[in-house]
Amino acid sequence: APPPPPPPLMGGKLAPAHNGIKLKKFHWKNIDLHFLNESIWKETPDQSVKLSDDDVKQLEALFSIQKAKTPTSETPHPNKQNAESICLVGVTRSRNIEIVLRGLSRALQHCGQIQHESHVQGEEDHKPDLSQNFPTFVHIVEQMDPDSVLSVEDCESLLRCLPVAADIKSLKKYEKMTKELDGKAPNITAGDQWLLYSMQHAPLMYERLTILSHMHTFPDTVRETRRMIQIHAEAQKQLLQCETLKKVLLLVREVGCVLNRGQMEGMFQGFILESLGKMRELRSTGRKHYCLLQLIWDWALERDIPIKNLLQELSSVSQASEISHELIDKQVQAVCSTARCVQSISEETLQLPQVAQFRASVMEQVEECVKFAGDTKSEYQLCMQHFAQKFSDGESLFEWVAAFLTALRDVTQQKCCKTR
C-alpha cells in the first residue's frame, strides 16, 4: 500500500481577516520540510492547545493593527497640530523653533513667570498649547532684564527663531489667504504660529536679543582679553629686565664662538633665541648623556650666574607662549564688536536705564582695552629689538624662551636626582 500523504501544513494559506480585523505578523522561521515526519510538528495537536473563538477574540484585542484616526467633523482648535496642519517654513525649521519655545516655556514655568501650559481642549494627551506664552516671550525680551531667565544660549536660540526674509514671504501669503477665506485658512504648526506672531515685533526683538547676548558675554570677554594682554605685558617686562638671562646668553655666545671657530671669525655678534633649543641636541663625544646645555648650566654656576633663578624670573614667559598675538587680536575684535553694537542702538531701546548704563560702560572699557593692547604691542616691538629678532621671528619669541626654560627645568631635575 502506498505511504499516507503528509499532514496538511499549518498556516499554508493566509487566514482571512476575522471581521475585517488585521493582526500583527509573528515573523517566525519555517522548518525544513524534509525533517517534518521525524519532528514534533508531525503530531496532530489535541484539543488542549486548540484556540477557541474567545481566544481568537482576545488575540484580536491584543495584537490588532489599529487604523489611522480619521479627522473628526468638529472644528479644530486654531493651535492644534494635527494631520491637517500645514507647514509654511519647512518641517525642520518649524520643529526646531517649537523645541526652543517649549524649552523656554519650561524654564519660565520653573521660575514662576508663566503658569503651567494648558492643553488643547478635548486633547488631554496632546502637546501643550504654546501660543498662550507668545506674549510672555516678547515681553521678557522687550524688558531686557539681564538677570532674567534668558541665558546667552536662549538669546542666540531665539534670534534663530525670528522670521527671516524667506519666512516673511510665506507668512504674508498665508495672511492673504486667511483674509480671502474669512479666517478659515488651514491650521499651521506651532513654529509657524510663532513666526506669524513675532513678525510684527521682529525688528525690536532682534535688536534687544542681540544686546542681551552682549550683556551676558561682554564682561567675560573683556576679562579674558585683559588677562591675555596682561600676561604678554608681564612676560615682555621680565625678558627686558632679566639680567640673569642676559648673562646666560653672553656665556652661550662665548661657547658658541669657540665651537664655531674658523666660521666668520671676528664677525659673529649674536644669535637668534631659536638657537637655544639646539644646545640640548649637541651631545658630548666622550659622555653621550652630557649635552651642551648641561655644560652651560655647570659653567654658569661656576661663574656665579644664578641660572637656577631663570625659571622664577621668567615665570610669565611660558604662559605667554600659549597665547598667540592672533588670539589676542581676535579677543580685541570681539570686544570692539560689542562697541559697534551699542553705538547703533535705537532711541527707543536706549530709553531703558539698564541699556544706557551698559552702553556707557562698554564704551569706557573698550577704549581702555584697545589702548592696553596697543601699548603692549609697542612694548613687544622693543622686546624684539632688545634681542635683535626680526619682525617675522617675533611671534615665536616667547615660544623659544619657553622651550629653553623647559629644557633647563629638565636639567634641574636631573641634577637633583644625581644629588640624591
Tab-separated table of C-alpha atoms in Angstrom:
chain	number	residue	atom	x	y	z
A	1	ALA	CA	0.000	0.000	0.000
A	2	PRO	CA	1.310	3.498	-0.815
A	3	PRO	CA	2.502	5.629	2.169
A	4	PRO	CA	-0.036	8.025	3.646
A	5	PRO	CA	0.159	11.632	2.423
A	6	PRO	CA	1.876	14.141	4.692
A	7	PRO	CA	-0.340	16.055	7.103
A	8	PRO	CA	-1.675	19.396	5.900
A	9	LEU	CA	0.659	22.301	6.553
A	10	MET	CA	-0.353	24.593	9.387
A	11	GLY	CA	-0.780	28.092	8.083
A	12	GLY	CA	-0.106	27.097	4.474
A	13	LYS	CA	-2.552	29.780	3.378
A	14	LEU	CA	-3.154	33.175	4.875
A	15	ALA	CA	-6.214	33.044	7.101
A	16	PRO	CA	-8.845	35.577	6.142
A	17	ALA	CA	-9.216	38.519	8.471
A	18	HIS	CA	-11.876	37.833	11.090
A	19	ASN	CA	-14.496	40.561	10.994
A	20	GLY	CA	-12.101	42.611	8.902
A	21	ILE	CA	-9.577	42.834	11.781
A	22	LYS	CA	-5.922	42.656	10.697
A	23	LEU	CA	-3.401	41.258	13.158
A	24	LYS	CA	0.287	41.937	13.628
A	25	LYS	CA	2.589	39.365	11.997
A	26	PHE	CA	4.604	36.830	14.025
A	27	HIS	CA	7.750	36.588	11.939
A	28	TRP	CA	8.858	33.020	12.662
A	29	LYS	CA	11.324	30.938	10.671
A	30	ASN	CA	9.889	27.888	8.895
A	31	ILE	CA	11.356	24.395	9.343
A	32	ASP	CA	12.855	22.347	6.536
A	33	LEU	CA	10.024	20.097	5.224
A	34	HIS	CA	12.457	17.176	4.820
A	35	PHE	CA	12.562	16.853	8.618
A	36	LEU	CA	8.805	17.179	9.139
A	37	ASN	CA	7.984	13.448	9.536
A	38	GLU	CA	10.660	12.996	12.208
A	39	SER	CA	9.696	16.048	14.248
A	40	ILE	CA	7.160	17.098	16.823
A	41	TRP	CA	5.325	19.061	14.164
A	42	LYS	CA	4.057	15.794	12.621
A	43	GLU	CA	1.766	15.241	15.606
A	44	THR	CA	-1.810	16.428	15.328
A	45	PRO	CA	-2.494	18.937	18.150
A	46	ASP	CA	-5.025	17.805	20.753
A	47	GLN	CA	-7.936	19.812	21.967
A	48	SER	CA	-5.976	21.334	24.874
A	49	VAL	CA	-3.923	23.587	22.574
A	50	LYS	CA	-6.551	24.474	20.018
A	51	LEU	CA	-7.879	28.031	20.130
A	52	SER	CA	-11.497	28.785	20.868
A	53	ASP	CA	-13.430	31.721	19.457
A	54	ASP	CA	-12.866	33.590	22.744
A	55	ASP	CA	-9.127	33.003	22.398
A	56	VAL	CA	-9.172	34.443	18.891
A	57	LYS	CA	-11.105	37.481	20.066
A	58	GLN	CA	-8.534	38.033	22.822
A	59	LEU	CA	-5.707	37.854	20.272
A	60	GLU	CA	-7.549	40.344	18.089
A	61	ALA	CA	-7.915	42.666	21.037
A	62	LEU	CA	-4.241	42.386	21.975
A	63	PHE	CA	-2.488	42.285	18.605
A	64	SER	CA	-4.753	44.045	16.123
A	65	ILE	CA	-3.403	46.690	13.763
A	66	GLN	CA	-5.119	49.923	14.621
A	67	LYS	CA	-6.476	52.007	11.833
A	68	ALA	CA	-5.308	55.579	11.437
A	69	LYS	CA	-7.610	58.016	13.158
A	70	THR	CA	-9.792	59.944	10.775
A	71	PRO	CA	-10.296	63.653	11.406
A	72	THR	CA	-13.412	64.454	13.370
A	73	SER	CA	-16.034	66.694	11.944
A	74	GLU	CA	-15.732	69.184	14.796
A	75	THR	CA	-13.902	72.424	14.169
A	76	PRO	CA	-10.255	72.016	15.204
A	77	HIS	CA	-8.631	74.391	17.673
A	78	PRO	CA	-6.570	77.005	15.815
A	79	ASN	CA	-3.414	75.930	17.668
A	80	LYS	CA	-3.932	72.174	17.307
A	81	GLN	CA	-1.234	70.464	15.235
A	82	ASN	CA	-2.953	67.521	13.583
A	83	ALA	CA	-2.700	65.771	10.252
A	84	GLU	CA	-4.408	68.700	8.553
A	85	SER	CA	-1.842	71.282	9.728
A	86	ILE	CA	0.360	72.738	7.038
A	87	CYS	CA	3.943	73.911	7.424
A	88	LEU	CA	4.851	77.285	5.933
A	89	VAL	CA	8.609	77.480	6.534
A	90	GLY	CA	9.744	73.866	6.256
A	91	VAL	CA	9.230	70.958	8.634
A	92	THR	CA	12.754	71.030	10.119
A	93	ARG	CA	12.797	74.766	10.835
A	94	SER	CA	9.292	74.707	12.291
A	95	ARG	CA	10.133	71.742	14.534
A	96	ASN	CA	13.367	73.368	15.753
A	97	ILE	CA	11.506	76.564	16.631
A	98	GLU	CA	8.914	74.585	18.580
A	99	ILE	CA	11.660	72.750	20.519
A	100	VAL	CA	13.276	76.071	21.512
A	101	LEU	CA	9.957	77.587	22.615
A	102	ARG	CA	8.927	74.556	24.644
A	103	GLY	CA	12.302	74.559	26.401
A	104	LEU	CA	11.893	78.264	27.189
A	105	SER	CA	8.344	77.611	28.458
A	106	ARG	CA	9.630	75.001	30.902
A	107	ALA	CA	12.301	77.410	32.159
A	108	LEU	CA	9.714	80.148	32.666
A	109	GLN	CA	7.390	77.736	34.477
A	110	HIS	CA	10.231	76.710	36.787
A	111	CYS	CA	10.865	80.315	37.858
A	112	GLY	CA	7.138	81.103	38.056
A	113	GLN	CA	6.996	83.671	35.246
A	114	ILE	CA	4.246	81.738	33.454
A	115	GLN	CA	1.591	79.267	34.578
A	116	HIS	CA	1.627	75.639	33.526
A	117	GLU	CA	0.777	75.287	29.869
A	118	SER	CA	-2.829	74.353	29.202
A	119	HIS	CA	-3.651	71.603	26.746
A	120	VAL	CA	-5.851	71.935	23.720
A	121	GLN	CA	-9.478	71.378	24.684
A	122	GLY	CA	-10.526	67.734	24.284
A	123	GLU	CA	-6.927	66.567	23.757
A	124	GLU	CA	-5.606	65.723	27.220
A	125	ASP	CA	-2.632	63.777	25.845
A	126	HIS	CA	-1.881	66.361	23.163
A	127	LYS	CA	1.145	68.657	23.370
A	128	PRO	CA	0.532	71.825	25.440
A	129	ASP	CA	-0.650	74.927	23.644
A	130	LEU	CA	2.356	77.203	23.060
A	131	SER	CA	0.570	80.224	21.645
A	132	GLN	CA	-0.649	81.388	25.069
A	133	ASN	CA	3.006	82.044	26.028
A	134	PHE	CA	3.912	84.102	22.949
A	135	PRO	CA	3.104	87.478	24.608
A	136	THR	CA	5.250	86.494	27.617
A	137	PHE	CA	8.213	85.636	25.384
A	138	VAL	CA	8.001	89.007	23.650
A	139	HIS	CA	7.524	90.884	26.937
A	140	ILE	CA	10.615	89.312	28.549
A	141	VAL	CA	12.755	90.219	25.549
A	142	GLU	CA	11.458	93.780	25.381
A	143	GLN	CA	12.085	94.334	29.123
A	144	MET	CA	15.776	93.455	28.615
A	145	ASP	CA	16.474	92.324	32.158
A	146	PRO	CA	19.987	90.788	32.129
A	147	ASP	CA	19.104	88.872	35.321
A	148	SER	CA	16.042	87.250	33.724
A	149	VAL	CA	15.728	83.561	32.928
A	150	LEU	CA	17.132	84.170	29.420
A	151	SER	CA	20.684	82.862	29.176
A	152	VAL	CA	23.047	83.738	26.348
A	153	GLU	CA	22.165	80.385	24.747
A	154	ASP	CA	18.447	81.268	24.963
A	155	CYS	CA	19.110	84.640	23.336
A	156	GLU	CA	21.021	83.055	20.474
A	157	SER	CA	18.352	80.370	20.022
A	158	LEU	CA	15.550	82.942	19.968
A	159	LEU	CA	17.463	85.013	17.440
A	160	ARG	CA	17.414	81.992	15.136
A	161	CYS	CA	13.657	81.685	15.746
A	162	LEU	CA	12.831	85.151	14.404
A	163	PRO	CA	11.432	85.362	10.864
A	164	VAL	CA	13.871	85.994	8.023
A	165	ALA	CA	13.089	87.271	4.532
A	166	ALA	CA	12.147	83.837	3.141
A	167	ASP	CA	9.831	83.201	6.133
A	168	ILE	CA	8.115	86.579	5.823
A	169	LYS	CA	7.273	85.902	2.190
A	170	SER	CA	5.470	82.652	3.094
A	171	LEU	CA	3.829	84.177	6.160
A	172	LYS	CA	2.385	87.077	4.181
A	173	LYS	CA	0.932	84.673	1.634
A	174	TYR	CA	-0.771	82.833	4.480
A	175	GLU	CA	-2.136	86.093	5.904
A	176	LYS	CA	-3.557	86.952	2.500
A	177	MET	CA	-5.143	83.502	2.248
A	178	THR	CA	-6.691	83.923	5.709
A	179	LYS	CA	-8.320	87.190	4.694
A	180	GLU	CA	-9.657	85.733	1.461
A	181	LEU	CA	-11.159	82.739	3.306
A	182	ASP	CA	-12.638	84.864	6.115
A	183	GLY	CA	-10.302	83.409	8.722
A	184	LYS	CA	-10.846	79.774	7.643
A	185	ALA	CA	-7.327	79.119	6.346
A	186	PRO	CA	-5.669	75.747	7.126
A	187	ASN	CA	-4.109	75.205	10.534
A	188	ILE	CA	-0.379	75.817	10.827
A	189	THR	CA	2.282	74.362	13.131
A	190	ALA	CA	3.327	75.935	16.442
A	191	GLY	CA	6.610	77.075	14.872
A	192	ASP	CA	4.712	78.856	12.091
A	193	GLN	CA	2.338	80.402	14.627
A	194	TRP	CA	5.303	81.899	16.494
A	195	LEU	CA	6.838	83.305	13.310
A	196	LEU	CA	3.483	84.823	12.373
A	197	TYR	CA	3.063	86.335	15.844
A	198	SER	CA	6.627	87.628	16.171
A	199	MET	CA	6.751	89.096	12.657
A	200	GLN	CA	5.408	92.468	13.845
A	201	HIS	CA	7.877	92.520	16.784
A	202	ALA	CA	10.876	91.108	14.885
A	203	PRO	CA	12.997	94.285	14.354
A	204	LEU	CA	12.812	95.337	18.012
A	205	MET	CA	13.270	91.760	19.293
A	206	TYR	CA	16.292	91.215	17.065
A	207	GLU	CA	17.969	94.350	18.399
A	208	ARG	CA	17.221	93.626	22.042
A	209	LEU	CA	18.140	89.933	21.888
A	210	THR	CA	21.459	90.899	20.309
A	211	ILE	CA	22.162	93.423	23.062
A	212	LEU	CA	21.074	90.950	25.758
A	213	SER	CA	23.514	88.426	24.335
A	214	HIS	CA	26.309	91.020	24.548
A	215	MET	CA	25.270	91.857	28.124
A	216	HIS	CA	25.854	88.231	29.037
A	217	THR	CA	29.154	87.731	27.184
A	218	PHE	CA	30.867	91.146	27.338
A	219	PRO	CA	32.120	91.014	30.969
A	220	ASP	CA	33.806	87.626	30.417
A	221	THR	CA	35.199	88.696	27.036
A	222	VAL	CA	36.774	91.858	28.484
A	223	ARG	CA	38.116	89.963	31.498
A	224	GLU	CA	39.734	87.287	29.312
A	225	THR	CA	41.172	89.864	26.909
A	226	ARG	CA	42.762	91.824	29.745
A	227	ARG	CA	44.175	88.615	31.226
A	228	MET	CA	45.843	87.665	27.932
A	229	ILE	CA	47.287	91.138	27.354
A	230	GLN	CA	48.498	91.324	30.962
A	231	ILE	CA	50.363	88.014	30.612
A	232	HIS	CA	52.091	89.269	27.449
A	233	ALA	CA	52.968	92.579	29.080
A	234	GLU	CA	54.406	90.847	32.153
A	235	ALA	CA	56.408	88.390	30.024
A	236	GLN	CA	57.890	91.222	27.963
A	237	LYS	CA	58.821	93.123	31.121
A	238	GLN	CA	60.533	90.056	32.559
A	239	LEU	CA	62.526	89.447	29.366
A	240	LEU	CA	63.700	93.056	29.183
A	241	GLN	CA	64.686	93.286	32.858
A	242	CYS	CA	66.182	89.819	33.408
A	243	GLU	CA	69.954	90.286	33.957
A	244	THR	CA	70.434	86.549	34.517
A	245	LEU	CA	69.141	85.765	31.020
A	246	LYS	CA	71.469	88.382	29.554
A	247	LYS	CA	74.499	86.807	31.257
A	248	VAL	CA	73.480	83.297	30.167
A	249	LEU	CA	73.102	84.437	26.547
A	250	LEU	CA	76.552	86.062	26.614
A	251	LEU	CA	78.029	82.860	28.028
A	252	VAL	CA	76.356	80.828	25.282
A	253	ARG	CA	77.767	83.242	22.706
A	254	GLU	CA	81.323	82.771	24.059
A	255	VAL	CA	80.971	78.987	23.984
A	256	GLY	CA	79.490	79.099	20.503
A	257	CYS	CA	82.352	81.235	19.170
A	258	VAL	CA	84.835	78.606	20.327
A	259	LEU	CA	82.815	75.721	18.910
A	260	ASN	CA	82.350	77.515	15.601
A	261	ARG	CA	85.882	78.958	15.297
A	262	GLY	CA	87.045	79.424	11.761
A	263	GLN	CA	83.499	80.299	10.633
A	264	MET	CA	83.271	84.044	10.019
A	265	GLU	CA	85.753	84.642	12.829
A	266	GLY	CA	85.579	88.156	14.221
A	267	MET	CA	82.219	88.821	12.573
A	268	PHE	CA	79.953	86.910	14.972
A	269	GLN	CA	77.953	89.207	17.239
A	270	GLY	CA	74.963	87.186	18.464
A	271	PHE	CA	72.271	84.602	17.663
A	272	ILE	CA	68.511	84.391	17.492
A	273	LEU	CA	66.828	82.839	20.501
A	274	GLU	CA	65.660	79.832	18.489
A	275	SER	CA	69.269	78.567	18.739
A	276	LEU	CA	68.858	77.983	22.478
A	277	GLY	CA	66.932	74.799	21.768
A	278	LYS	CA	69.846	73.294	19.842
A	279	MET	CA	72.086	73.133	22.918
A	280	ARG	CA	70.241	70.070	24.139
A	281	GLU	CA	70.849	68.276	20.839
A	282	LEU	CA	74.650	68.782	20.915
A	283	ARG	CA	75.996	65.736	22.783
A	284	SER	CA	79.468	65.269	24.246
A	285	THR	CA	81.831	62.954	22.371
A	286	GLY	CA	83.103	61.178	25.447
A	287	ARG	CA	79.948	61.443	27.586
A	288	LYS	CA	76.901	60.637	25.473
A	289	HIS	CA	74.456	61.624	28.190
A	290	TYR	CA	76.098	65.020	28.637
A	291	CYS	CA	74.956	67.865	26.372
A	292	LEU	CA	75.953	71.469	25.758
A	293	LEU	CA	73.058	72.744	27.851
A	294	GLN	CA	74.349	70.856	30.878
A	295	LEU	CA	77.788	72.395	30.302
A	296	ILE	CA	76.272	75.902	30.202
A	297	TRP	CA	74.443	75.091	33.445
A	298	ASP	CA	77.631	73.972	35.180
A	299	TRP	CA	79.742	76.863	33.889
A	300	ALA	CA	77.078	79.413	34.795
A	301	LEU	CA	77.066	78.216	38.398
A	302	GLU	CA	80.885	78.308	38.488
A	303	ARG	CA	80.739	81.965	37.339
A	304	ASP	CA	78.117	82.870	39.960
A	305	ILE	CA	75.410	83.316	37.327
A	306	PRO	CA	72.147	82.351	39.108
A	307	ILE	CA	70.842	80.248	36.219
A	308	LYS	CA	68.610	78.333	38.646
A	309	ASN	CA	66.583	81.519	39.163
A	310	LEU	CA	65.628	81.837	35.486
A	311	LEU	CA	62.501	79.710	35.905
A	312	GLN	CA	61.226	82.064	38.590
A	313	GLU	CA	62.409	85.300	36.989
A	314	LEU	CA	60.716	84.397	33.665
A	315	SER	CA	57.612	82.766	35.142
A	316	SER	CA	55.170	84.540	32.773
A	317	VAL	CA	57.002	83.610	29.563
A	318	SER	CA	55.687	80.034	29.459
A	319	GLN	CA	52.119	81.317	29.861
A	320	ALA	CA	52.675	83.928	27.141
A	321	SER	CA	53.951	81.254	24.742
A	322	GLU	CA	50.487	79.637	24.819
A	323	ILE	CA	48.734	82.889	23.834
A	324	SER	CA	49.369	83.971	20.250
A	325	HIS	CA	49.085	87.554	19.081
A	326	GLU	CA	46.367	86.431	16.644
A	327	LEU	CA	44.290	85.173	19.573
A	328	ILE	CA	44.640	88.494	21.388
A	329	ASP	CA	43.649	90.342	18.201
A	330	LYS	CA	40.509	88.187	17.934
A	331	GLN	CA	39.624	88.929	21.547
A	332	VAL	CA	40.054	92.670	20.970
A	333	GLN	CA	37.873	92.438	17.852
A	334	ALA	CA	35.172	90.679	19.898
A	335	VAL	CA	35.297	93.499	22.447
A	336	CYS	CA	35.068	96.100	19.670
A	337	SER	CA	32.096	94.303	18.082
A	338	THR	CA	30.125	94.981	21.275
A	339	ALA	CA	31.047	98.650	20.995
A	340	ARG	CA	29.767	98.762	17.414
A	341	CYS	CA	26.551	97.077	18.536
A	342	VAL	CA	25.780	99.545	21.334
A	343	GLN	CA	26.651	102.523	19.121
A	344	SER	CA	23.806	101.612	16.760
A	345	ILE	CA	21.123	101.154	19.446
A	346	SER	CA	17.795	102.755	18.578
A	347	GLU	CA	16.481	105.632	20.664
A	348	GLU	CA	13.541	103.511	21.837
A	349	THR	CA	15.834	100.837	23.282
A	350	LEU	CA	18.241	103.420	24.693
A	351	GLN	CA	15.410	104.749	26.887
A	352	LEU	CA	15.783	101.667	29.091
A	353	PRO	CA	18.072	102.596	32.035
A	354	GLN	CA	19.987	99.293	32.012
A	355	VAL	CA	20.765	99.687	28.305
A	356	ALA	CA	22.040	103.256	28.671
A	357	GLN	CA	24.217	102.164	31.604
A	358	PHE	CA	25.550	99.187	29.655
A	359	ARG	CA	26.392	101.345	26.664
A	360	ALA	CA	28.389	103.831	28.758
A	361	SER	CA	30.265	101.015	30.488
A	362	VAL	CA	31.081	99.297	27.188
A	363	MET	CA	32.493	102.422	25.548
A	364	GLU	CA	34.707	103.138	28.558
A	365	GLN	CA	36.049	99.578	28.844
A	366	VAL	CA	36.600	99.151	25.101
A	367	GLU	CA	38.659	102.326	24.920
A	368	GLU	CA	40.767	101.177	27.866
A	369	CYS	CA	41.196	97.647	26.442
A	370	VAL	CA	42.220	98.859	22.967
A	371	LYS	CA	44.784	101.249	24.488
A	372	PHE	CA	46.203	98.477	26.685
A	373	ALA	CA	46.554	96.174	23.674
A	374	GLY	CA	48.226	98.903	21.607
A	375	ASP	CA	50.723	99.766	24.342
A	376	THR	CA	51.600	96.109	24.812
A	377	LYS	CA	52.263	95.705	21.085
A	378	SER	CA	54.584	98.705	21.127
A	379	GLU	CA	56.485	97.241	24.062
A	380	TYR	CA	56.703	93.956	22.211
A	381	GLN	CA	58.487	95.704	19.359
A	382	LEU	CA	61.045	96.993	21.869
A	383	CYS	CA	61.409	93.494	23.251
A	384	MET	CA	62.176	92.096	19.797
A	385	GLN	CA	64.708	94.863	19.151
A	386	HIS	CA	66.364	94.116	22.507
A	387	PHE	CA	67.054	90.546	21.402
A	388	ALA	CA	67.791	91.542	17.766
A	389	GLN	CA	64.847	89.499	16.464
A	390	LYS	CA	63.345	90.099	13.057
A	391	PHE	CA	59.678	91.010	12.924
A	392	SER	CA	58.836	87.674	11.244
A	393	ASP	CA	60.548	85.911	14.161
A	394	GLY	CA	58.642	87.908	16.756
A	395	GLU	CA	55.649	85.587	17.002
A	396	SER	CA	57.949	82.797	18.251
A	397	LEU	CA	59.958	84.850	20.756
A	398	PHE	CA	58.035	83.595	23.785
A	399	GLU	CA	57.931	80.041	22.439
A	400	TRP	CA	61.714	79.849	22.023
A	401	VAL	CA	62.427	81.148	25.515
A	402	ALA	CA	59.727	78.868	26.983
A	403	ALA	CA	61.310	75.832	25.275
A	404	PHE	CA	64.685	76.847	26.718
A	405	LEU	CA	63.163	77.132	30.201
A	406	THR	CA	61.563	73.702	29.856
A	407	ALA	CA	64.951	72.227	28.963
A	408	LEU	CA	66.505	73.976	31.966
A	409	ARG	CA	63.806	72.519	34.219
A	410	ASP	CA	64.706	69.028	32.969
A	411	VAL	CA	68.404	69.667	33.699
A	412	THR	CA	67.486	70.841	37.209
A	413	GLN	CA	65.540	67.641	37.856
A	414	GLN	CA	68.410	65.506	36.557
A	415	LYS	CA	70.862	67.303	38.828
A	416	CYS	CA	68.554	66.793	41.814
A	417	CYS	CA	68.244	63.064	41.055
A	418	LYS	CA	72.038	62.667	40.889
A	419	THR	CA	72.449	64.545	44.163
A	420	ARG	CA	70.046	62.142	45.882
